[in-house]
Coordinates of N, CA and C in Angstrom, one line a residue:
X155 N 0.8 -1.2 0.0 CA 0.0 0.0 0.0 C 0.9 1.2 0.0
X156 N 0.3 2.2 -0.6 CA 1.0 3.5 -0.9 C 0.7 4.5 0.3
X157 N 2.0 4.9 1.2 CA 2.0 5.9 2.5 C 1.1 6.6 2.1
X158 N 0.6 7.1 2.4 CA -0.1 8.4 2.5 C 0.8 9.8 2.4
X159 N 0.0 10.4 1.6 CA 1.2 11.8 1.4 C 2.3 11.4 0.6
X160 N 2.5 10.9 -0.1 CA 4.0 10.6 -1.0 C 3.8 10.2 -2.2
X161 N 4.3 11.6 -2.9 CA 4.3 11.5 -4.2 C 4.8 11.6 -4.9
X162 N 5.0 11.5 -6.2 CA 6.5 11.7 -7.1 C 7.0 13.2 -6.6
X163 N 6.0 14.0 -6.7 CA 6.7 15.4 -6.9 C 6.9 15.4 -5.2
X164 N 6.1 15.5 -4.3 CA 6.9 15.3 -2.9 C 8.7 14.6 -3.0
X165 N 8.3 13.8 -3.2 CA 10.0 12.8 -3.3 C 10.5 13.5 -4.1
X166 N 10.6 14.0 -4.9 CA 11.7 15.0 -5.6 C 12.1 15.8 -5.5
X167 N 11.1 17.1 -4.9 CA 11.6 17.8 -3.8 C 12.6 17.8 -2.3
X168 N 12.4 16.5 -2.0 CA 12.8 16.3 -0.8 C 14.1 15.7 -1.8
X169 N 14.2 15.0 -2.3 CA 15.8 14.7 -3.1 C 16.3 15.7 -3.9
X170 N 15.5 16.8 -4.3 CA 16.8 17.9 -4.2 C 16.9 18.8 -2.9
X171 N 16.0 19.1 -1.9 CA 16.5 19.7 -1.2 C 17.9 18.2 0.1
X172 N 17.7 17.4 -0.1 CA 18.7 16.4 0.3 C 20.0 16.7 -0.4
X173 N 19.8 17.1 -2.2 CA 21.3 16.9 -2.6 C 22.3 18.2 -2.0
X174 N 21.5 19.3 -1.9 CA 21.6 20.6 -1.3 C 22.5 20.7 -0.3
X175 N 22.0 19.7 0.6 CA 22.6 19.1 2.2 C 23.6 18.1 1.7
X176 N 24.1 17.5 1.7 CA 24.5 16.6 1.2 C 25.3 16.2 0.1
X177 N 25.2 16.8 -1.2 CA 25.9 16.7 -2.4 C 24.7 15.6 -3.5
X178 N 24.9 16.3 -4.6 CA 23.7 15.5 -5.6 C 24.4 13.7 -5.3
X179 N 25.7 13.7 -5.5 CA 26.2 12.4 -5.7 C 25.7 10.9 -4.8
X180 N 25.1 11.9 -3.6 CA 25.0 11.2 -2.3 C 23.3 10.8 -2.4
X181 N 22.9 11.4 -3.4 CA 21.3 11.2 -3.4 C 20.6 9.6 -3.8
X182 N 20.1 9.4 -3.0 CA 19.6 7.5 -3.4 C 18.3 7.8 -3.0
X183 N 17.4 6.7 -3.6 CA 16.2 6.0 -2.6 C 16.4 6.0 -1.1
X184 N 17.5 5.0 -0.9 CA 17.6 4.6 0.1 C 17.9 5.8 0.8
X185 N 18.4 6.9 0.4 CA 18.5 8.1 1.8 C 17.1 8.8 1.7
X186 N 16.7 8.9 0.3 CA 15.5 9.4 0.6 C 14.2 8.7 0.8
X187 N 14.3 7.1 1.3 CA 13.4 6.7 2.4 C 14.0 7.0 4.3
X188 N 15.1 6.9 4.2 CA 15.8 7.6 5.4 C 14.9 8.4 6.0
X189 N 15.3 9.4 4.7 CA 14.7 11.0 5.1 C 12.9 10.9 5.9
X190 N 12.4 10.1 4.6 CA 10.3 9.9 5.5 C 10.1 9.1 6.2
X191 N 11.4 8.2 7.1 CA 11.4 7.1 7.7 C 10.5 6.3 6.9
X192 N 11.1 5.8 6.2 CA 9.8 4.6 5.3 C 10.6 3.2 4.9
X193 N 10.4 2.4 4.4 CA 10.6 1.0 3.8 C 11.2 1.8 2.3
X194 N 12.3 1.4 1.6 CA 12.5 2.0 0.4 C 11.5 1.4 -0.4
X195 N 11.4 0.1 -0.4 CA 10.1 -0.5 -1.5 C 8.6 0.7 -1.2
X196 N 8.4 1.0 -0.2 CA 7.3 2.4 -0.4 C 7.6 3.5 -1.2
X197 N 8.8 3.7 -2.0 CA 9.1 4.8 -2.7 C 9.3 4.0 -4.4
X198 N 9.0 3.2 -4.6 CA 9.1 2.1 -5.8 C 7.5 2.4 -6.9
X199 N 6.5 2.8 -6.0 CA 5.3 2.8 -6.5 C 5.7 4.7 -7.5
X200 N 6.1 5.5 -6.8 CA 6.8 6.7 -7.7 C 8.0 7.0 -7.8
X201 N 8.9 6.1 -8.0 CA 10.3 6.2 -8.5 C 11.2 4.7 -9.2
X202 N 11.3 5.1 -9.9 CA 12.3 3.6 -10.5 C 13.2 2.6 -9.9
X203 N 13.8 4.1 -9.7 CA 15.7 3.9 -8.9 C 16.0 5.1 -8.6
X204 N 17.2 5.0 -8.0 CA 17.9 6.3 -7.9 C 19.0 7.0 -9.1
X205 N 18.4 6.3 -10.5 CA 18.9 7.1 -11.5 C 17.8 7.7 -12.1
X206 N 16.7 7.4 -12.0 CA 15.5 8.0 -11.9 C 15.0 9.3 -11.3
X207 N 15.4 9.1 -9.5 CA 15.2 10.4 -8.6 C 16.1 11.6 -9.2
X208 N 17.4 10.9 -9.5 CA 18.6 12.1 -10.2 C 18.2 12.8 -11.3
X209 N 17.4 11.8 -12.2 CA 17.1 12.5 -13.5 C 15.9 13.8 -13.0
X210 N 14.8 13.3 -12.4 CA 13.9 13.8 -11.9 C 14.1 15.3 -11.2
X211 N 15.5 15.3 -10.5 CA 15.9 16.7 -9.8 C 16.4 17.1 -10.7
X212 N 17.3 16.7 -11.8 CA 17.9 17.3 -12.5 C 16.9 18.2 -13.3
X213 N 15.4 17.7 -14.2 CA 14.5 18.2 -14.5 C 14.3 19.6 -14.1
X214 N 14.0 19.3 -12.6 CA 13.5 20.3 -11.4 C 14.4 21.4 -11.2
X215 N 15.7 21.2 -11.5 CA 16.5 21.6 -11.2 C 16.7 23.1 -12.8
X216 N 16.6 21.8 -13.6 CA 16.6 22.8 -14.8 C 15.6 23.8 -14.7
X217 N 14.6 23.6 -14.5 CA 13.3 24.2 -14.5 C 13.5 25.4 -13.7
X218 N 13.9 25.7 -12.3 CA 13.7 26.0 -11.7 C 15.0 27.7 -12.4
X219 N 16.0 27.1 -12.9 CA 17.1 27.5 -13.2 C 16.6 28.3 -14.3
X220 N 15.3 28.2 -15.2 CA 15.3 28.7 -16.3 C 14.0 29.4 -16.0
X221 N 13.3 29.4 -15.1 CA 12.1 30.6 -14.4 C 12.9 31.4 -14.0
X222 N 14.1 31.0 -12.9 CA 15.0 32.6 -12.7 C 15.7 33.4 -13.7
X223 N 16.0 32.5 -14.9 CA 16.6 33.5 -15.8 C 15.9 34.5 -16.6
X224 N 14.1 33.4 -16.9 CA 13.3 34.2 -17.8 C 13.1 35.6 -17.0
X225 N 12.6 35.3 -15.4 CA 12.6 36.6 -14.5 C 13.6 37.8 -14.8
X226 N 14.8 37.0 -14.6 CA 16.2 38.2 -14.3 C 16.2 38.8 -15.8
X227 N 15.9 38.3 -16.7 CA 16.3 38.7 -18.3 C 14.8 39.8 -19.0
X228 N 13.9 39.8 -18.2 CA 12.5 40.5 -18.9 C 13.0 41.9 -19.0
X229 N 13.2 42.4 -20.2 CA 13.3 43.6 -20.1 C 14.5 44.2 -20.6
X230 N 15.5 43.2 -20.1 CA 17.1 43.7 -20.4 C 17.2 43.1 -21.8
X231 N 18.3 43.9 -22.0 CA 18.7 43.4 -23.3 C 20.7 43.5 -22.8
X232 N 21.3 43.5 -24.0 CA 22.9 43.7 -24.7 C 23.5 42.9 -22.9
X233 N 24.5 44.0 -22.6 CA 25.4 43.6 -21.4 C 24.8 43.4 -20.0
X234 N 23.5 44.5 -19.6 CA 22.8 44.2 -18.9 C 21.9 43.1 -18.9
X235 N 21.7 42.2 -20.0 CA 20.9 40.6 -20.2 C 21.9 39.8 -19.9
X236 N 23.1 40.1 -20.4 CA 24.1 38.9 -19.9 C 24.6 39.0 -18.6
X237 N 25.0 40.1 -17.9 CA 25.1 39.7 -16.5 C 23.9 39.4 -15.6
X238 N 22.6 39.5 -15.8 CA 21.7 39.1 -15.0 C 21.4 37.7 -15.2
X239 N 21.8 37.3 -16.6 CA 22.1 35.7 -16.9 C 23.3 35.0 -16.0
X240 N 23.9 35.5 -16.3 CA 25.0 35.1 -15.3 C 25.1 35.3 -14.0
X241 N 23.9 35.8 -13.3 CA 24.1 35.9 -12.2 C 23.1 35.3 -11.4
X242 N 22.5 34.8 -12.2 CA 21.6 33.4 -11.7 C 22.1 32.2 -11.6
X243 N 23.0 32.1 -12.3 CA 23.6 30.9 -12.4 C 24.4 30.7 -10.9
X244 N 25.3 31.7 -11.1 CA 26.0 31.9 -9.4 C 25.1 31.9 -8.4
X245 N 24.0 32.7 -8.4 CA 22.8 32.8 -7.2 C 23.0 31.3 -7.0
X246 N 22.1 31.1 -8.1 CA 21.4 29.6 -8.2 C 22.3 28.5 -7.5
X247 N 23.7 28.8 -8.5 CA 24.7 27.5 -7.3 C 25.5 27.8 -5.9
X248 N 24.9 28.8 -5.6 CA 25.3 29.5 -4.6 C 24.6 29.4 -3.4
X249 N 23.2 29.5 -3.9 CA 21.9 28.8 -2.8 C 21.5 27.7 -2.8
X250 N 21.8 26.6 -4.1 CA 21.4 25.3 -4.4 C 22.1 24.5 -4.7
X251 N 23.6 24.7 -4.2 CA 24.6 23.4 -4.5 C 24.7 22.4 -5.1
X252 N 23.6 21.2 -4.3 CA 22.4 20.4 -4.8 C 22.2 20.3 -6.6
X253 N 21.5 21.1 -6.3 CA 20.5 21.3 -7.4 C 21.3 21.8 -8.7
X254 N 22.4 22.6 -8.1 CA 23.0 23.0 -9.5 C 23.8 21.9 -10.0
X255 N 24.2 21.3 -9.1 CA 25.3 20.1 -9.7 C 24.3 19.2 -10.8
X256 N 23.1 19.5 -10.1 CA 22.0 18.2 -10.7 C 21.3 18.8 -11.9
X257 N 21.9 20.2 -12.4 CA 21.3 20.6 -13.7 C 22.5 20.2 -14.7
X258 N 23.7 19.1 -14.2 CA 24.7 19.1 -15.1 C 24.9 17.8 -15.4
X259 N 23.4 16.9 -14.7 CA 23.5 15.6 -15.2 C 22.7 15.8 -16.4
X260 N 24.0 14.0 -16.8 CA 23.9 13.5 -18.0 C 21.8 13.2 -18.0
X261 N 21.3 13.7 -19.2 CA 20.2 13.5 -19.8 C 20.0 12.3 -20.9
X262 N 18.9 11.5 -21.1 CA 19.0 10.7 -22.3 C 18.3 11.6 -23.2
X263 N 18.3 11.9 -24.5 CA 18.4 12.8 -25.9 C 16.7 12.5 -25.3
X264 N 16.0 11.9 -25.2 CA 14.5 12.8 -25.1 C 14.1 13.3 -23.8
X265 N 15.0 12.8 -22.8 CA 14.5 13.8 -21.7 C 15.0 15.0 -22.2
X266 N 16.5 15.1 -22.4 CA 17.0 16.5 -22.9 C 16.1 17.4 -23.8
X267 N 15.4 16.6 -24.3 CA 14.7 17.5 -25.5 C 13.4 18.3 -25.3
X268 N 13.1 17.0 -24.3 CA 11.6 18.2 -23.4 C 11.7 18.9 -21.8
X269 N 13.2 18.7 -22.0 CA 13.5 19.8 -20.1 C 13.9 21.1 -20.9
X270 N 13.6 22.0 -19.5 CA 14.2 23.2 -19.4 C 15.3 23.5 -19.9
X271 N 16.4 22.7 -20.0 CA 17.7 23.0 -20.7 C 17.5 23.9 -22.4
X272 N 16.2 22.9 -23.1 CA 16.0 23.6 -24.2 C 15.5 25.5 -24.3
X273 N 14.6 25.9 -23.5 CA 14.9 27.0 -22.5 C 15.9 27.7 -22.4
X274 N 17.3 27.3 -21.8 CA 18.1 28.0 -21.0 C 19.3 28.7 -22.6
X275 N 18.8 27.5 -23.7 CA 19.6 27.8 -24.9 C 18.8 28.3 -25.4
X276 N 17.7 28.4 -25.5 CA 16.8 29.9 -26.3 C 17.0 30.9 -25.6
X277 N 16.9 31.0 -24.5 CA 17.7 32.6 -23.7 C 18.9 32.6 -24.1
X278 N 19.9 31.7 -23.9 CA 21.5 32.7 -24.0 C 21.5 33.0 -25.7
X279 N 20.8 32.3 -26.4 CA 20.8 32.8 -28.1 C 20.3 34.2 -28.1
X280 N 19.0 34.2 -27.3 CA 18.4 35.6 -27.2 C 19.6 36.8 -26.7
X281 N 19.7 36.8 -26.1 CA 21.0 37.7 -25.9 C 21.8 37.9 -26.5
X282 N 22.5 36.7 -27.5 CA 23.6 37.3 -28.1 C 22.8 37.6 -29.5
X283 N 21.9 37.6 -29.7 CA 21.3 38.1 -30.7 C 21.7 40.2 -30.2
X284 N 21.4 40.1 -29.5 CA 21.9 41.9 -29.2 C 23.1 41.9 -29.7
X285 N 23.9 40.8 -30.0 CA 25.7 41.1 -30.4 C 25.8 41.0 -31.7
X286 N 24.5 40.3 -32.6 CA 24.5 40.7 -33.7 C 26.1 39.0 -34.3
X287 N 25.6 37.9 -33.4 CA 26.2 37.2 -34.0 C 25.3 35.9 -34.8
X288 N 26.1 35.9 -35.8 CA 25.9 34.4 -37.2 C 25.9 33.3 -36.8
X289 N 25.4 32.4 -37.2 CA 26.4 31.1 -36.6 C 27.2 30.7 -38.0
X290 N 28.3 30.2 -37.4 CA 28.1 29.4 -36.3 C 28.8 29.4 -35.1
X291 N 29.0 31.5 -35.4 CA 29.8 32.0 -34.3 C 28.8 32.1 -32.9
X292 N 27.5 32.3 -33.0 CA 26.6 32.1 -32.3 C 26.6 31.1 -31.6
X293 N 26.7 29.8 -32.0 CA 26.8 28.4 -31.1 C 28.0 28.3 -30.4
X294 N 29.5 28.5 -31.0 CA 30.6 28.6 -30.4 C 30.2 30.0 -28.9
X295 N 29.7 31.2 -28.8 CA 29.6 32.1 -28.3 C 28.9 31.3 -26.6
X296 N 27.6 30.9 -27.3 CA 27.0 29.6 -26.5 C 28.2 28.3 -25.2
X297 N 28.7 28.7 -26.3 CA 29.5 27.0 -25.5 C 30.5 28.1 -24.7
X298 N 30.9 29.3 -24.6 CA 31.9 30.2 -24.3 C 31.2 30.5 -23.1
X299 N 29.9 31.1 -23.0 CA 29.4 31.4 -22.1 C 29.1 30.2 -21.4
X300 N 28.6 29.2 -21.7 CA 28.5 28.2 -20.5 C 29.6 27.7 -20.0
X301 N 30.7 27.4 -20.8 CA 31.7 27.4 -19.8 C 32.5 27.8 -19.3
X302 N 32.3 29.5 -19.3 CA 32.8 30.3 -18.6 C 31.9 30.8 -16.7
X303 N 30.8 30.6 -17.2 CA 29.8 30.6 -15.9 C 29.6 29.4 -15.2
X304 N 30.2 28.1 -15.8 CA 30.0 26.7 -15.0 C 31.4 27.1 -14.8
X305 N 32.5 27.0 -15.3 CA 33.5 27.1 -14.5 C 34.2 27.8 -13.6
X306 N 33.5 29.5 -13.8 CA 34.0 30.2 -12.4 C 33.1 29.6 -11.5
X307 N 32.0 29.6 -11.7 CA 30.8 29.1 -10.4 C 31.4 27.4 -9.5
X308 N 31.9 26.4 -10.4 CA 32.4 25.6 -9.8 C 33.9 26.1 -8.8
X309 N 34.8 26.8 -9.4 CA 35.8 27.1 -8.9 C 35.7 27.7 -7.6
X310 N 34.4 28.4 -7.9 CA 34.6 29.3 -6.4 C 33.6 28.7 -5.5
X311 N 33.1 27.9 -5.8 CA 32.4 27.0 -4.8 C 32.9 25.9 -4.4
X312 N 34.5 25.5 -5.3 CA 34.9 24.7 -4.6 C 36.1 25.3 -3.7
X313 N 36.1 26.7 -3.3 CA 36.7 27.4 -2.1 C 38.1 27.8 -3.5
X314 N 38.0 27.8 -4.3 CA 39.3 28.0 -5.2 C 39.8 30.0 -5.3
X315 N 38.9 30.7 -4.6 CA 39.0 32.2 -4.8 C 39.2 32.6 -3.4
X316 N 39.1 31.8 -2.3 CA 38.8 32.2 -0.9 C 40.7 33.0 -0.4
X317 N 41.5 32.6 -0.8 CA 42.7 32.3 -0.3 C 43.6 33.8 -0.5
X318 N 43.1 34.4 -1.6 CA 43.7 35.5 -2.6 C 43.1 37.0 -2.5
X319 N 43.5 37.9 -2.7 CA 43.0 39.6 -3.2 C 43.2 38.8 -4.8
X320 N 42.1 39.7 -5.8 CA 41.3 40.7 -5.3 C 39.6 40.0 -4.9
X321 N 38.6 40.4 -4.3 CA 37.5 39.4 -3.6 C 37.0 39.4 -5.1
X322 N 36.5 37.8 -4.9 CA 36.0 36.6 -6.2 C 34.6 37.8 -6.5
X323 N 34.0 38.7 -6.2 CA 33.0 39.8 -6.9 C 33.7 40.6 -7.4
X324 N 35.0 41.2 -7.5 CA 35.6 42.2 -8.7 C 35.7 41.3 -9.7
X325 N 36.2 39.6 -9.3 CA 36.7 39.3 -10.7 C 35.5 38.8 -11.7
X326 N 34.2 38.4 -10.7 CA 33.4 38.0 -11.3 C 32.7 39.1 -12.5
X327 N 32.7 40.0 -11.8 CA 32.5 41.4 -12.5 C 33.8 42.0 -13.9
X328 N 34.5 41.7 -13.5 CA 35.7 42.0 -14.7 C 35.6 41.1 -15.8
X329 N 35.5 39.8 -15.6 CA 35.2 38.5 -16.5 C 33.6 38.9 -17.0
X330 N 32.6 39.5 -16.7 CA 31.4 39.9 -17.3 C 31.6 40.8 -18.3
X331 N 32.8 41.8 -17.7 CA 32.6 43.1 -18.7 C 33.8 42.4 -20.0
X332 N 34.8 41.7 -19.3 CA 35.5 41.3 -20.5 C 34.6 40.6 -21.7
X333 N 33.6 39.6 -20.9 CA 32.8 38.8 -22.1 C 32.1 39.8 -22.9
X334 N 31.4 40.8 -22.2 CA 30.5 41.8 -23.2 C 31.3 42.3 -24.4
X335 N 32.9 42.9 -24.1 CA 33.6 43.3 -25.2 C 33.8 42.2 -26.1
X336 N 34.2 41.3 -25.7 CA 34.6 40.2 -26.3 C 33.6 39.9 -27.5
X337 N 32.2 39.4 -27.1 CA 30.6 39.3 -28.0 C 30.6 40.6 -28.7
X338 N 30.7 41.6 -28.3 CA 31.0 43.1 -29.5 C 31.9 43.1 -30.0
X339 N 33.1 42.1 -30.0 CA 33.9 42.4 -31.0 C 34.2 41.1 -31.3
X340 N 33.8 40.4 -31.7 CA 34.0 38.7 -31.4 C 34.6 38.8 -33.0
X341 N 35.6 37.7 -33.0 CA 36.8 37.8 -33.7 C 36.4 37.0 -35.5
X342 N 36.4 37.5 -36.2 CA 36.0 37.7 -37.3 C 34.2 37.5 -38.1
X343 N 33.7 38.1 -37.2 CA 32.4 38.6 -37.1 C 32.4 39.7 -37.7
X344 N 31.0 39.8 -39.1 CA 30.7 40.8 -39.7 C 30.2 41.9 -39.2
X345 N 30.0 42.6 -38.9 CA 29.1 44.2 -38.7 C 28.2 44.6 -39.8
X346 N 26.9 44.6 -39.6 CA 26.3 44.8 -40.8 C 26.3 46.0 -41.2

């Protein structure tokens, strides 16, 4: 028989606010029957496995990640769209650890195709649309910005800026304004 109160979307919440605590890596069934004191076979009637619950936050995770950007981005356009883009991302892994690690799991090509991730690449296109870039300098621009914002956000969350002058918010801010020049003058890019 099925607990009472426990539902896919309950359990998924509670497994990402667990990864949060804890690290996505660490997320199972088994912690998240832990967590509602329950029998794991009670969490079997709405979850697979625990490559399932992962996928599941990861969704959630996307989703959530791409309601804050549409918010932060309404309105802005050029340099001011790209740092309010980028500064969700930091928020986001900044207050959801968890959750952000779990927007970087691996997807199978049709979950990928109907999560929020599709989203998060029609926003950063929208923006550099203000830079007035082609592709297939546009897609390369794409893969620049994400991993330039997955990789300082990892670095400094893994304590890699704590140690040094000048504080990890000048550089975060200098590395913004570098990218903005950078997309305005992006290197053999026409001007109409």
């Amino acid at each position: 028989m099925v607990r009472v109160g426990l539902t896919t979307e309950r359990l998924v919440r509670a497994g990402a606010a667990l990864a949060d605590e804890v690290g996505f890596d660490q997320v199972t069934v088994s912690a998240l029957a832990r967590r509602f004191d329950v029998k794991v076979a009670s969490l079997y009637s709405h979850l697979r496995n625990s490559q399932d619950l992962r996928t599941r936050i990861a969704l959630l995770a996307l989703a959530e990640l791409a309601d804050r950007a549409a918010d932060a981005l309404a309105g802005r356009a050029g340099k001011d769209a790209l740092i309010a883009f980028a500064d969700v991302y930091r928020d986001y892994a900044r207050a959801h650890p968890g959750r952000y690690a779990a927007a970087r799991h691996p997807l199978d090509a049709e979950a990928a195709a109907t999560s929020a991730g599709v989203r998060h690449a029609q926003m950063t296109r929208a923006i550099l649309r203000g830079y007035d870039l082609s592709e297939p300098d546009q897609t390369h621009a794409v893969r620049l910005l994400g991993s330039v914002f997955h990789g300082y956000v990892s670095l400094e969350s893994a304590g890699g800026f704590r140690h040094s002058a000048p504080d990890s918010q000048e550089s975060w801010t200098r590395i913004l304004d570098a990218l903005d020049a950078l997309l305005r003058n992006w290197p053999g890019a026409t001007t109409p």
